[in-house]
């Protein structure tokens, strides 16, 4: 199981928009830069998935006004949980 193209695009867009701002610490930017690199290479690690889950949980309250975006984020959160569970079983 992996992210759909739409899910990967949404994850990449949200990370780029919210976590590459000037006020974000360099270490957090570096962490999410690695996540994006692995996302584009389709080589996500368990650590990457945990970072994605943190990002989605952080951003979900900001998207309450847009029900479609909120539904998509809930789907990403569910898929991330499934991917983490799968990676733990390996």
Coordinates of C-alpha atoms in Angstrom, one line a residue:
X1 CA 0.0 0.0 0.0
X2 CA 1.2 3.5 -0.7
X3 CA -0.2 7.0 -1.2
X4 CA -2.2 7.8 -4.3
X5 CA -0.9 10.5 -6.6
X6 CA -3.5 13.0 -5.2
X7 CA -2.6 12.2 -1.6
X8 CA 1.1 12.5 -2.3
X9 CA 0.5 15.9 -4.1
X10 CA -1.6 17.1 -1.1
X11 CA 1.0 16.0 1.4
X12 CA 3.8 17.6 -0.6
X13 CA 1.8 20.9 -1.1
X14 CA 0.9 21.2 2.6
X15 CA 4.5 20.4 3.8
X16 CA 5.9 22.9 1.3
X17 CA 3.4 25.6 2.2
X18 CA 3.4 25.3 5.9
X19 CA 6.8 23.9 6.9
X20 CA 9.2 25.9 4.7
X21 CA 8.2 29.3 6.0
X22 CA 11.0 31.6 7.3
X23 CA 9.7 31.2 10.9
X24 CA 10.1 27.5 10.9
X25 CA 13.3 26.1 12.5
X26 CA 16.1 24.8 10.2
X27 CA 15.9 21.4 11.8
X28 CA 12.2 21.1 11.1
X29 CA 12.7 22.2 7.5
X30 CA 15.4 19.6 7.1
X31 CA 13.2 16.9 8.5
X32 CA 10.4 17.7 6.1
X33 CA 12.8 18.2 3.2
X34 CA 13.9 14.5 3.7
X35 CA 10.2 13.5 3.9
X36 CA 9.5 15.2 0.6
X37 CA 12.5 13.7 -1.0
X38 CA 11.5 10.2 0.1
X39 CA 7.8 10.9 -0.9
X40 CA 8.9 11.7 -4.4
X41 CA 11.2 8.7 -4.5
X42 CA 8.4 6.5 -3.2
X43 CA 10.8 5.3 -0.5
X44 CA 9.1 6.5 2.7
X45 CA 10.5 5.2 6.0
X46 CA 8.6 4.7 9.3
X47 CA 10.1 8.0 10.5
X48 CA 8.8 9.8 7.4
X49 CA 5.3 8.4 8.0
X50 CA 5.4 9.6 11.6
X51 CA 6.4 13.0 10.4
X52 CA 3.5 13.0 7.9
X53 CA 1.1 12.0 10.6
X54 CA 2.3 14.9 12.8
X55 CA 2.0 17.4 10.0
X56 CA -1.6 16.2 9.1
X57 CA -2.7 16.3 12.8
X58 CA -1.1 19.8 13.2
X59 CA -2.8 21.1 10.0
X60 CA -6.2 19.5 10.3
X61 CA -7.7 22.2 12.6
X62 CA -6.6 24.9 10.1
X63 CA -8.7 23.3 7.4
X64 CA -12.0 23.1 9.3
X65 CA -13.6 25.7 7.0
X66 CA -13.0 23.5 4.0
X67 CA -14.8 20.2 4.4
X68 CA -13.3 18.6 1.3
X69 CA -9.7 19.3 2.4
X70 CA -10.6 18.1 5.9
X71 CA -12.0 14.8 4.5
X72 CA -8.8 14.4 2.4
X73 CA -6.6 14.9 5.4
X74 CA -8.6 12.4 7.4
X75 CA -8.1 9.9 4.5
X76 CA -4.3 10.6 4.5
X77 CA -4.2 10.2 8.2
X78 CA -6.0 6.8 7.9
X79 CA -3.7 5.7 5.1
X80 CA -0.6 6.8 7.1
X81 CA -1.8 4.8 10.1
X82 CA -2.3 1.7 7.8
X83 CA 1.2 2.2 6.3
X84 CA 2.8 2.5 9.7
X85 CA 1.0 -0.7 10.9
X86 CA 2.2 -2.5 7.8
X87 CA 5.8 -1.3 8.3
X88 CA 5.8 -2.5 11.9
X89 CA 4.7 -6.0 10.8
X90 CA 7.6 -6.4 8.4

